[in-house]
Amino acid sequence: MSYDTIIKSGRWFDGTGAPSAIRHLGLRGDRVVAVSAQPLDETGCDNVIDATGKWVTPGMVDIHTHYDVEVLKAPALTESVRHGITTIMLGSCSLSTVHVQPTDAGDLFGRVEAIPRQHVIEAVTGQNWGSAREYVAALEELPLGPNIAAMLGHSDIRTALLGLDRATRKKVRPTAAEQSAMEAALHEALDAGFVGMSAQQLLFDKLDGDVCRSRTLPSTYARAKERRRLNAILRQRDRILQAGPDITSPRSIAAMTFSSAGLFRRKLKTTLLSAADLKANPFLVYIMGPLARLVNALGGDFRWQHLPVPFEVYADGIDLVIFEEFGSGAAALHLADQVQRNALLQDESYRRRFRKEYDAKFGMRVWHRDFFDAEIVDCPDDSVIGKTFGQVGVSRGGLHPVDAFLDLVVEHGTKLRWRTTISNHRPEFLDKLSANPGVQLGFSDAGAHLRNMAFYNFGLRFLRRVHRAEQAGRPFLTLEHAVHRMTGELADWYGIDAGRLREGDRADLVIIDPAHLDESLDTYAEQVVPEYDNLSRMVNRNDAAVSAVFIGGEFVFGDGVSAPVLGTRRTGRFLRAGGR
């Protein structure tokens, strides 16, 4: 038997959680055709890779991204591929670009996901699809790097059928014809192979643009009857609801969570945002696992989504989504004009309101609202770099931390850069969440918040933690189970053909050098995005950790270098639900 590629002597993981072993893999075309304990015949094979001392795993699956815009402009999606991600989910958080018109797409994605609005509009303008089936066909014409799976966004179809203005008015209900059209659009998307629908009730996700600026996403205006009818389609067809509840409303959290239950009706496969060890609510982490177990005991099929690394965010001035969750922060972000915004930030009555909301001790929140836990990393005023805003306030005669922050924002604008960790800061709870069967690993938000975060390599960071715990004699997962959690487990739950590395499986794989799963994984770099007018985004650079990435049997990336094929010829494909 001849092979296009042989990968020899690596520690092979098949993605099922089965024991790993030293094996030799033979690839031909887009398939794994041999997994052998004995060396393979290398005659006629021009590409032989010695993986001695390295891990050979299935390519990882990222279940939560916002690449819906970038995939249209730069379909290689290199920033994820370089870290071993070979399958990517689009359409999260009620947002997709299947039906919505260009300007409305800009308003939906621009502020919520911090993707420059004009580039969203440009990406969607001129696209020639009018249905989910045509959207899939258009994706398959692109030189896709990774494989793509997709959700249909509730805000997408609601906007397309009601218009953005009507879709974001509390008193407006869809007409019977509009409701039927939304249901037909969902059926059509599921027929086209979409894995399900995403919805959103979180109230600090705000619209961009002028017409509906600062209203919440259209999905948040849907009433129970509308949601139930769409969910009924997902139940009937055994497809998935991905959703974000309104975290300030126990009723919203309970309704979305228990909608999965299967007593007296078909279960609804449901995945919610998100399981996290929040600094702002340190006791919340204790109830997530038991809640998932309860729902599943009631016949449900429920999972939380979880980012298995510390959730560290950066901000330029006040431009960060966490300020949307309280009134004074949202009021500042409502003002796109910098002069108007600075005038507001200097107003004493506004500052009193901001201080009051900052000091409030009760209520559900995501941000811990502690400016003593927010470090300045760059500023034209060198004297404040390395200090927290709280420390700056103390050094300036005992200023309230809010005033210290606002003074610096007014003075330096987006040239003031700072960071804080929102959640997942306690290693012991990271370990527990990562091992919990009611939790899915993912939630990278790749493709969004380009100046705020970079979790493209979350899978490598997770494997490092598992490996180090094993070496220290305190394992919380086996390496085989850890690989399974980010590959085959996710592919099976979403019903897509990915995440396995056995004979006959598609050759989507990554070769990892465990000797280089080191501190380089925790650092950030910046890289311009040519498609976004050279906007500088946060990225991860740990090139020695990934020796090679194959998608569809093609070498696409390794040791920090893209192969010529990546982004010039299609290696990935659209993965249809149930296509395994």
Coordinates of C-alpha atoms in Angstrom, one line a residue:
M1 CA 0.0 0.0 0.0
S2 CA 1.3 3.5 -0.9
Y3 CA 0.7 6.6 1.1
D4 CA 0.7 10.4 0.5
T5 CA 2.0 11.0 4.0
I6 CA 3.3 8.8 6.8
I7 CA 3.4 10.1 10.4
K8 CA 5.6 7.7 12.3
S9 CA 6.4 6.9 15.9
G10 CA 4.0 9.4 17.5
R11 CA 1.8 8.9 20.5
W12 CA -1.5 8.5 18.8
F13 CA -4.9 9.5 20.3
D14 CA -8.0 8.4 18.4
G15 CA -10.4 10.9 19.9
T16 CA -12.6 8.3 21.6
G17 CA -10.9 8.4 25.0
A18 CA -9.4 5.0 24.4
P19 CA -5.8 4.4 25.5
S20 CA -3.1 6.1 23.5
A21 CA -0.2 4.2 22.0
I22 CA 2.8 4.7 19.8
R23 CA 1.6 4.2 16.2
H24 CA 2.4 4.9 12.6
L25 CA -0.3 6.5 10.5
G26 CA -0.7 6.4 6.7
L27 CA -2.7 9.1 4.9
R28 CA -4.0 8.8 1.4
G29 CA -6.2 11.5 -0.1
D30 CA -8.3 12.9 2.6
R31 CA -8.4 9.8 4.8
V32 CA -6.4 7.9 7.4
V33 CA -5.9 4.5 5.7
A34 CA -3.5 2.9 8.2
V35 CA -2.9 3.0 11.9
S36 CA -0.2 0.5 12.6
A37 CA 1.9 -0.7 15.6
Q38 CA 4.5 -1.7 13.0
P39 CA 6.4 0.7 10.8
L40 CA 4.8 1.4 7.4
D41 CA 6.4 0.8 4.1
E42 CA 7.8 4.3 3.1
T43 CA 8.4 3.3 -0.6
G44 CA 7.0 5.9 -2.9
C45 CA 6.0 8.2 0.0
D46 CA 7.5 11.7 -0.4
N47 CA 6.2 13.0 2.9
V48 CA 7.4 11.1 6.0
I49 CA 7.1 12.9 9.3
D50 CA 8.9 11.6 12.4
A51 CA 6.7 12.3 15.3
T52 CA 8.8 10.6 18.0
G53 CA 8.2 12.2 21.4
K54 CA 5.1 14.0 20.0
W55 CA 1.3 13.6 20.3
V56 CA -0.8 12.9 17.2
T57 CA -4.4 13.8 17.9
P58 CA -7.5 14.6 16.0
G59 CA -7.9 18.2 15.0
M60 CA -9.7 20.1 17.8
V61 CA -13.3 21.5 17.5
D62 CA -14.1 25.1 18.5
I63 CA -17.8 25.2 19.3
H64 CA -18.2 28.9 19.8
T65 CA -16.8 31.5 17.4
H66 CA -17.9 34.6 15.6
Y67 CA -16.0 34.0 12.4
D68 CA -19.2 34.6 10.4
V69 CA -17.6 37.8 8.9
E70 CA -14.0 36.8 8.7
V71 CA -14.7 33.6 6.9
L72 CA -16.1 35.6 4.0
K73 CA -13.0 37.8 3.7
A74 CA -10.2 35.5 4.9
P75 CA -11.5 31.9 4.8
A76 CA -8.2 30.3 5.8
L77 CA -9.0 31.3 9.4
T78 CA -5.3 30.9 10.1
E79 CA -5.3 32.2 13.7
S80 CA -7.3 29.1 14.8
V81 CA -5.8 26.6 12.4
R82 CA -2.2 27.3 13.6
H83 CA -3.2 26.1 17.1
G84 CA -4.7 22.8 15.9
I85 CA -8.3 23.8 15.5
T86 CA -9.6 22.0 12.4
T87 CA -13.4 22.4 12.9
I88 CA -15.2 25.7 13.6
M89 CA -18.8 26.5 14.5
L90 CA -20.4 29.6 13.1
G91 CA -23.6 31.3 14.1
S92 CA -23.3 31.7 17.9
C93 CA -25.2 34.0 20.2
S94 CA -28.2 34.5 17.8
L95 CA -26.0 36.0 15.2
S96 CA -25.4 34.7 11.6
T97 CA -25.2 36.2 8.2
V98 CA -27.5 33.8 6.4
H99 CA -30.5 36.1 5.8
V100 CA -29.7 39.5 7.2
Q101 CA -28.9 42.5 4.9
P102 CA -25.5 44.1 5.0
T103 CA -26.3 47.2 7.0
D104 CA -28.3 45.3 9.5
A105 CA -25.5 42.7 9.8
G106 CA -23.1 45.6 10.6
D107 CA -25.5 46.8 13.4
L108 CA -25.9 43.3 14.8
F109 CA -22.2 42.3 14.9
G110 CA -20.4 45.7 15.2
R111 CA -20.8 46.6 18.8
V112 CA -21.7 43.2 20.3
E113 CA -18.7 41.4 18.9
A114 CA -16.4 44.4 18.5
I115 CA -15.9 43.7 14.8
P116 CA -15.6 47.0 12.9
R117 CA -19.1 47.7 11.5
Q118 CA -17.9 48.9 8.1
H119 CA -16.1 45.7 7.5
V120 CA -19.1 43.6 8.4
I121 CA -21.1 45.6 5.9
E122 CA -18.4 45.2 3.2
A123 CA -18.2 41.4 3.8
V124 CA -21.9 40.8 3.4
T125 CA -22.5 43.3 0.6
G126 CA -22.7 41.6 -2.8
Q127 CA -23.1 38.1 -1.4
N128 CA -25.5 36.2 -3.7
W129 CA -27.3 33.8 -1.3
G130 CA -30.9 34.0 -0.3
S131 CA -31.3 30.9 1.7
A132 CA -29.4 28.6 4.0
R133 CA -28.8 26.1 1.3
E134 CA -27.3 28.8 -1.0
Y135 CA -25.3 30.1 2.0
V136 CA -23.7 26.7 2.4
A137 CA -23.0 26.5 -1.3
A138 CA -21.3 29.9 -1.2
L139 CA -19.1 28.7 1.7
E140 CA -18.1 25.6 -0.2
E141 CA -16.9 27.8 -3.0
L142 CA -14.5 29.5 -0.7
P143 CA -10.9 28.3 -0.1
L144 CA -11.9 27.2 3.4
G145 CA -9.0 26.4 5.8
P146 CA -10.8 24.5 8.5
N147 CA -14.1 22.6 8.4
I148 CA -17.2 24.7 9.1
A149 CA -20.4 23.8 10.9
A150 CA -23.1 26.3 11.6
M151 CA -26.0 27.5 13.7
L152 CA -28.8 29.7 12.4
G153 CA -29.1 32.9 14.4
H154 CA -32.5 33.8 15.8
S155 CA -31.6 37.5 15.6
D156 CA -30.6 36.9 12.0
I157 CA -34.0 35.5 10.9
R158 CA -36.0 37.9 13.1
T159 CA -34.3 40.9 11.6
A160 CA -34.6 39.7 8.1
L161 CA -38.3 39.0 8.4
L162 CA -39.5 41.8 10.7
G163 CA -36.9 44.5 9.9
L164 CA -34.4 45.6 12.5
D165 CA -36.6 48.4 13.9
R166 CA -39.7 46.3 14.4
A167 CA -37.6 43.3 15.6
T168 CA -36.2 45.5 18.5
R169 CA -39.5 47.0 19.8
K170 CA -41.0 45.5 23.0
K171 CA -44.6 45.8 21.9
V172 CA -44.1 44.3 18.4
R173 CA -45.1 40.7 17.9
P174 CA -44.4 38.9 14.7
T175 CA -47.5 38.4 12.5
A176 CA -48.7 34.9 11.8
A177 CA -47.1 35.1 8.4
E178 CA -43.8 36.3 9.9
Q179 CA -43.8 33.6 12.5
S180 CA -44.4 31.0 9.9
A181 CA -41.7 32.4 7.8
M182 CA -39.2 32.2 10.7
E183 CA -40.2 28.6 11.2
A184 CA -39.8 27.9 7.5
A185 CA -36.3 29.5 7.6
L186 CA -35.3 27.3 10.5
H187 CA -36.6 24.1 8.8
E188 CA -34.7 25.1 5.6
A189 CA -31.5 25.6 7.5
L190 CA -31.8 22.3 9.2
D191 CA -32.5 20.7 5.8
A192 CA -29.3 22.3 4.6
G193 CA -27.3 20.7 7.4
F194 CA -27.2 23.3 10.1
V195 CA -26.8 21.8 13.6
G196 CA -29.4 24.0 15.2
M197 CA -30.3 27.5 16.2
S198 CA -28.7 30.0 18.5
A199 CA -30.7 32.5 20.6
Q200 CA -29.9 35.2 23.1
Q201 CA -31.6 36.9 26.1
L202 CA -28.6 38.6 27.6
L203 CA -29.5 42.2 27.9
F204 CA -26.0 43.9 27.7
D205 CA -25.5 42.8 24.1
K206 CA -26.3 46.1 22.2
L207 CA -26.7 47.1 18.6
D208 CA -24.4 49.4 16.6
G209 CA -25.4 51.9 14.0
D210 CA -27.7 54.9 14.1
V211 CA -31.3 53.7 13.7
C212 CA -31.5 51.2 16.5
R213 CA -28.3 52.0 18.4
S214 CA -28.1 50.6 22.0
R215 CA -31.2 48.5 21.7
T216 CA -30.5 44.9 22.7
L217 CA -30.3 42.1 20.1
P218 CA -33.5 41.2 18.3
S219 CA -33.6 37.7 19.9
T220 CA -34.1 39.3 23.3
Y221 CA -37.5 40.8 22.2
A222 CA -38.9 37.4 21.4
R223 CA -41.7 36.3 23.7
A224 CA -42.2 32.8 25.1
K225 CA -44.6 31.7 22.4
E226 CA -42.2 32.6 19.6
R227 CA -39.3 30.8 21.3
R228 CA -41.4 27.7 22.1
R229 CA -42.5 27.3 18.4
L230 CA -38.9 27.5 17.2
N231 CA -37.7 25.2 19.9
A232 CA -40.4 22.7 19.0
I233 CA -38.8 22.4 15.6
L234 CA -35.4 21.7 17.2
R235 CA -37.1 19.1 19.5
Q236 CA -38.8 17.4 16.6
R237 CA -35.7 17.2 14.5
D238 CA -33.2 16.4 17.3
R239 CA -31.2 19.5 16.7
I240 CA -29.5 21.9 19.1
L241 CA -30.4 25.1 20.8
Q242 CA -27.4 27.2 21.8
A243 CA -28.5 30.1 24.0
G244 CA -27.5 32.8 26.5
P245 CA -30.0 33.5 29.3
D246 CA -30.5 36.9 30.9
I247 CA -28.2 36.5 33.9
T248 CA -30.1 39.1 35.9
S249 CA -33.2 37.0 35.7
P250 CA -33.5 33.7 37.5
R251 CA -36.7 33.1 35.5
S252 CA -34.7 33.4 32.2
I253 CA -32.0 31.1 33.5
A254 CA -34.5 28.5 34.7
A255 CA -36.6 28.6 31.5
M256 CA -33.6 28.1 29.2
T257 CA -32.1 25.4 31.4
F258 CA -35.2 23.3 32.0
S259 CA -36.3 23.7 28.4
S260 CA -34.0 20.8 27.7
A261 CA -35.9 18.4 30.1
G262 CA -37.7 15.5 28.4
L263 CA -40.5 14.7 30.8
F264 CA -43.8 14.3 28.9
R265 CA -42.2 15.7 25.7
R266 CA -39.2 15.2 23.5
K267 CA -36.0 16.5 25.0
L268 CA -34.3 19.6 23.5
K269 CA -30.5 19.3 23.1
T270 CA -29.4 22.6 24.8
T271 CA -26.1 24.3 25.4
L272 CA -26.0 27.5 27.4
L273 CA -23.5 30.3 28.0
S274 CA -21.7 29.7 30.1
A275 CA -20.0 27.8 32.9
A276 CA -17.4 30.1 34.5
D277 CA -15.9 30.7 37.9
L278 CA -16.8 34.4 38.1
K279 CA -14.9 36.8 40.4
A280 CA -18.1 38.7 40.7
N281 CA -20.2 35.7 41.8
P282 CA -17.8 33.2 43.4
F283 CA -20.5 30.9 44.6
L284 CA -22.2 30.4 41.2
V285 CA -19.6 27.8 40.2
Y286 CA -21.0 25.5 42.8
I287 CA -24.5 25.2 41.3
M288 CA -23.6 24.7 37.6
G289 CA -22.7 21.0 37.7
P290 CA -25.6 20.0 40.0
L291 CA -28.0 22.0 37.8
A292 CA -26.8 20.2 34.6
R293 CA -27.1 16.8 36.4
L294 CA -30.7 17.6 37.5
V295 CA -31.9 18.7 34.0
N296 CA -30.3 15.6 32.5
A297 CA -31.9 13.4 35.2
L298 CA -35.2 14.8 34.1
G299 CA -34.7 13.4 30.6
G300 CA -32.8 16.4 29.2
D301 CA -29.6 16.6 27.1
F302 CA -28.0 19.8 28.6
R303 CA -24.5 21.2 28.5
W304 CA -22.9 24.4 29.7
Q305 CA -20.2 25.9 27.5
H306 CA -16.9 26.7 29.2
L307 CA -13.6 28.3 28.3
P308 CA -11.1 26.1 30.1
V309 CA -8.5 28.9 30.7
P310 CA -8.5 32.1 32.7
F311 CA -10.8 34.7 31.1
E312 CA -8.3 37.6 30.8
V313 CA -9.5 40.6 28.8
Y314 CA -7.8 43.8 27.6
A315 CA -9.4 47.1 26.8
D316 CA -8.5 50.3 25.0
G317 CA -10.0 53.1 27.1
I318 CA -13.6 52.3 28.0
D319 CA -14.3 50.2 24.8
L320 CA -15.1 46.9 26.4
V321 CA -18.3 44.9 26.4
I322 CA -18.4 44.5 30.2
F323 CA -19.4 48.2 30.6
E324 CA -22.6 47.4 28.8
E325 CA -24.0 45.5 31.8
F326 CA -24.8 48.6 33.8
G327 CA -26.4 51.9 32.9
S328 CA -23.6 54.4 33.1
G329 CA -21.2 52.2 31.2
A330 CA -23.8 51.6 28.4
A331 CA -24.5 55.3 28.3
A332 CA -20.8 56.0 27.5
L333 CA -20.6 53.3 24.8
H334 CA -23.8 54.6 23.3
L335 CA -21.9 57.7 22.2
A336 CA -19.8 57.0 19.2
D337 CA -18.6 60.6 18.9
Q338 CA -15.5 61.0 21.0
V339 CA -16.1 64.7 21.9
Q340 CA -19.6 63.9 23.2
R341 CA -18.3 60.9 25.1
N342 CA -15.6 62.9 26.8
A343 CA -18.1 65.5 27.8
L344 CA -20.2 62.9 29.4
L345 CA -17.3 61.2 31.2
Q346 CA -16.4 64.6 32.7
D347 CA -19.9 65.4 33.9
E348 CA -20.1 65.2 37.7
S349 CA -23.7 63.9 37.8
Y350 CA -22.7 61.1 35.4
R351 CA -19.7 60.3 37.6
R352 CA -21.9 60.1 40.7
R353 CA -24.1 57.6 38.8
F354 CA -21.1 55.5 37.7
R355 CA -19.6 55.5 41.2
K356 CA -23.0 54.3 42.6
E357 CA -23.3 51.5 40.2
Y358 CA -19.6 50.5 40.6
D359 CA -20.0 50.4 44.4
A360 CA -23.3 48.4 44.3
K361 CA -22.8 45.1 46.2
F362 CA -25.7 43.0 45.1
G363 CA -27.2 41.6 41.8
M364 CA -25.9 39.3 39.1
R365 CA -23.0 40.6 37.1
V366 CA -20.1 39.4 35.0
W367 CA -17.5 42.1 35.7
H368 CA -16.2 42.2 39.3
R369 CA -16.2 46.0 39.2
D370 CA -12.9 46.3 41.0
F371 CA -10.5 48.9 39.6
F372 CA -7.9 47.7 42.0
D373 CA -8.0 44.5 39.9
A374 CA -7.4 46.3 36.5
E375 CA -3.8 46.8 35.5
I376 CA -2.6 49.5 33.1
V377 CA -0.3 48.0 30.5
D378 CA 0.2 50.9 28.1
C379 CA -0.4 54.6 28.3
P380 CA 1.3 57.8 27.0
D381 CA 1.8 58.7 30.7
D382 CA 4.6 56.2 31.6
S383 CA 4.1 56.8 35.3
V384 CA 0.9 54.8 35.5
I385 CA 2.0 51.8 33.5
G386 CA 2.0 48.7 35.7
K387 CA -0.4 50.2 38.3
T388 CA -4.0 49.5 38.8
F389 CA -6.6 52.3 38.5
G390 CA -7.2 52.0 42.2
Q391 CA -3.5 52.6 42.9
V392 CA -3.5 55.6 40.5
G393 CA -6.4 57.0 42.5
V394 CA -4.5 56.6 45.8
S395 CA -1.5 58.2 44.4
R396 CA -3.6 61.2 43.2
G397 CA -4.7 62.2 46.7
G398 CA -7.3 59.5 47.3
L399 CA -9.4 59.7 44.2
H400 CA -12.2 57.2 43.9
P401 CA -11.1 54.5 41.5
V402 CA -13.9 55.4 39.1
D403 CA -12.6 59.0 38.9
A404 CA -9.0 57.8 38.3
F405 CA -10.2 55.6 35.5
L406 CA -12.4 58.2 33.9
D407 CA -9.7 60.9 34.1
L408 CA -7.3 58.7 32.3
V409 CA -9.8 57.7 29.6
V410 CA -10.7 61.4 29.0
E411 CA -7.0 62.3 28.8
H412 CA -5.7 59.4 26.7
G413 CA -8.7 57.8 25.0
T414 CA -8.0 54.5 23.3
K415 CA -4.2 54.9 23.9
L416 CA -4.9 53.8 27.5
R417 CA -4.7 50.0 27.5
W418 CA -5.4 47.9 30.5
R419 CA -6.3 44.3 31.5
T420 CA -8.2 42.3 34.0
T421 CA -9.3 38.7 34.6
I422 CA -13.0 38.3 34.7
S423 CA -13.3 34.6 35.6
N424 CA -11.7 31.2 35.7
H425 CA -9.0 32.5 38.0
R426 CA -9.0 29.6 40.5
P427 CA -7.1 26.5 39.2
E428 CA -9.1 24.1 41.3
F429 CA -12.4 25.2 39.8
L430 CA -11.0 25.2 36.3
D431 CA -10.1 21.6 36.9
K432 CA -13.5 20.7 38.2
L433 CA -15.4 22.4 35.4
S434 CA -13.1 20.9 32.8
A435 CA -13.8 17.4 34.0
N436 CA -17.6 17.9 34.5
P437 CA -19.7 15.9 32.0
G438 CA -22.3 18.6 32.0
V439 CA -19.8 21.1 30.6
Q440 CA -18.5 21.4 27.0
L441 CA -15.0 22.9 26.4
G442 CA -14.9 25.8 23.9
F443 CA -16.3 29.3 24.0
S444 CA -13.3 30.9 22.5
D445 CA -15.2 33.8 20.8
A446 CA -12.6 33.5 18.0
G447 CA -13.1 36.1 15.3
A448 CA -14.6 38.7 17.7
H449 CA -13.4 41.2 20.3
L450 CA -10.2 41.5 18.3
R451 CA -8.6 44.1 20.6
N452 CA -9.9 42.5 23.8
M453 CA -8.9 38.8 24.0
A454 CA -7.1 36.0 22.3
F455 CA -8.1 32.4 23.2
Y456 CA -7.2 30.8 19.8
N457 CA -4.9 28.3 21.6
F458 CA -7.3 27.4 24.5
G459 CA -7.0 23.7 23.5
L460 CA -3.3 23.7 23.8
R461 CA -3.4 25.5 27.2
F462 CA -6.0 22.9 28.4
L463 CA -3.8 20.0 27.4
R464 CA -0.8 21.6 29.1
R465 CA -2.8 21.8 32.4
V466 CA -3.9 18.2 32.1
H467 CA -0.3 17.1 31.3
R468 CA 1.3 19.0 34.1
A469 CA -1.3 17.7 36.6
E470 CA -0.5 14.2 35.5
Q471 CA 3.2 14.8 35.9
A472 CA 2.7 16.2 39.3
G473 CA 0.8 13.2 40.5
R474 CA -2.6 14.9 40.9
P475 CA -4.4 14.1 37.6
F476 CA -8.0 15.3 37.2
L477 CA -8.3 13.9 33.7
T478 CA -6.3 11.4 31.6
L479 CA -4.7 12.9 28.5
E480 CA -6.9 10.6 26.5
H481 CA -10.0 11.9 28.1
A482 CA -8.8 15.5 27.7
V483 CA -8.3 15.0 23.9
H484 CA -11.7 13.3 23.7
R485 CA -13.4 16.3 25.4
M486 CA -12.1 18.7 22.7
T487 CA -12.6 16.4 19.7
G488 CA -14.8 13.3 19.5
E489 CA -17.1 14.2 22.4
L490 CA -18.0 17.5 20.8
A491 CA -18.4 16.1 17.3
D492 CA -20.7 13.3 18.6
W493 CA -22.9 15.7 20.5
Y494 CA -23.3 18.2 17.6
G495 CA -23.7 15.3 15.1
I496 CA -20.8 16.2 12.8
D497 CA -18.1 14.2 11.0
A498 CA -15.1 15.3 12.9
G499 CA -13.0 14.6 16.0
R500 CA -11.8 11.0 15.3
L501 CA -8.5 9.7 14.1
R502 CA -9.0 6.0 13.2
E503 CA -8.6 4.1 10.0
G504 CA -11.3 5.4 7.6
D505 CA -11.7 8.7 9.3
R506 CA -11.0 12.0 7.6
A507 CA -7.4 13.0 8.1
D508 CA -7.9 16.2 10.2
L509 CA -5.1 16.0 12.8
V510 CA -2.5 17.9 14.7
I511 CA 1.0 17.0 15.8
I512 CA 1.8 18.5 19.2
D513 CA 5.2 18.7 20.8
P514 CA 4.5 18.4 24.6
A515 CA 8.0 19.7 25.4
H516 CA 6.9 23.1 24.1
L517 CA 3.6 23.3 26.0
D518 CA 5.2 26.0 28.1
E519 CA 4.6 29.5 29.3
S520 CA 4.7 30.8 25.7
L521 CA 1.0 29.7 25.5
D522 CA 0.1 32.4 28.0
T523 CA 1.5 35.3 26.2
Y524 CA -0.2 37.6 23.7
A525 CA 1.0 39.2 20.5
E526 CA -0.6 41.5 18.0
Q527 CA -1.1 40.9 14.3
V528 CA -2.7 43.2 11.8
V529 CA -5.7 42.0 9.8
P530 CA -5.3 43.1 6.2
E531 CA -9.0 42.6 5.5
Y532 CA -9.9 45.0 8.3
D533 CA -7.7 47.9 7.1
N534 CA -4.8 46.5 9.1
L535 CA -6.5 46.6 12.4
S536 CA -4.2 45.2 15.0
R537 CA -5.7 42.3 16.9
M538 CA -4.6 40.2 19.8
V539 CA -3.3 36.7 18.9
N540 CA -1.4 33.8 20.4
R541 CA 2.1 32.8 19.2
N542 CA 3.5 29.5 20.5
D543 CA 4.8 28.1 17.2
A544 CA 7.1 25.4 18.7
A545 CA 4.1 23.7 20.3
V546 CA 2.4 22.7 17.0
S547 CA 4.6 20.8 14.6
A548 CA 2.0 20.1 11.9
V549 CA -1.7 20.5 11.2
F550 CA -3.4 18.5 8.5
I551 CA -6.9 19.2 7.2
G552 CA -8.5 16.7 4.7
G553 CA -5.1 15.0 4.4
E554 CA -3.3 18.2 3.4
F555 CA -0.5 19.7 5.4
V556 CA -1.7 23.3 6.1
F557 CA 0.4 24.6 8.9
G558 CA 3.4 23.8 11.1
D559 CA 6.2 25.3 13.1
G560 CA 4.7 28.8 12.7
V561 CA 4.5 28.7 8.9
S562 CA 1.4 28.4 6.7
A563 CA 1.6 26.0 3.8
P564 CA 0.9 27.5 0.3
V565 CA -2.4 25.6 0.1
L566 CA -3.9 27.3 3.2
G567 CA -6.3 30.0 2.0
T568 CA -5.7 29.4 -1.7
R569 CA -7.4 26.0 -2.1
R570 CA -10.2 24.5 -0.1
T571 CA -9.0 22.0 2.5
G572 CA -12.0 22.2 4.9
R573 CA -15.6 21.5 4.1
F574 CA -19.1 22.3 5.4
L575 CA -20.0 19.7 7.9
R576 CA -23.7 18.8 7.8
A577 CA -25.5 17.6 10.9
G578 CA -25.9 13.9 10.9
G579 CA -23.2 13.5 8.3
R580 CA -21.0 11.1 10.2

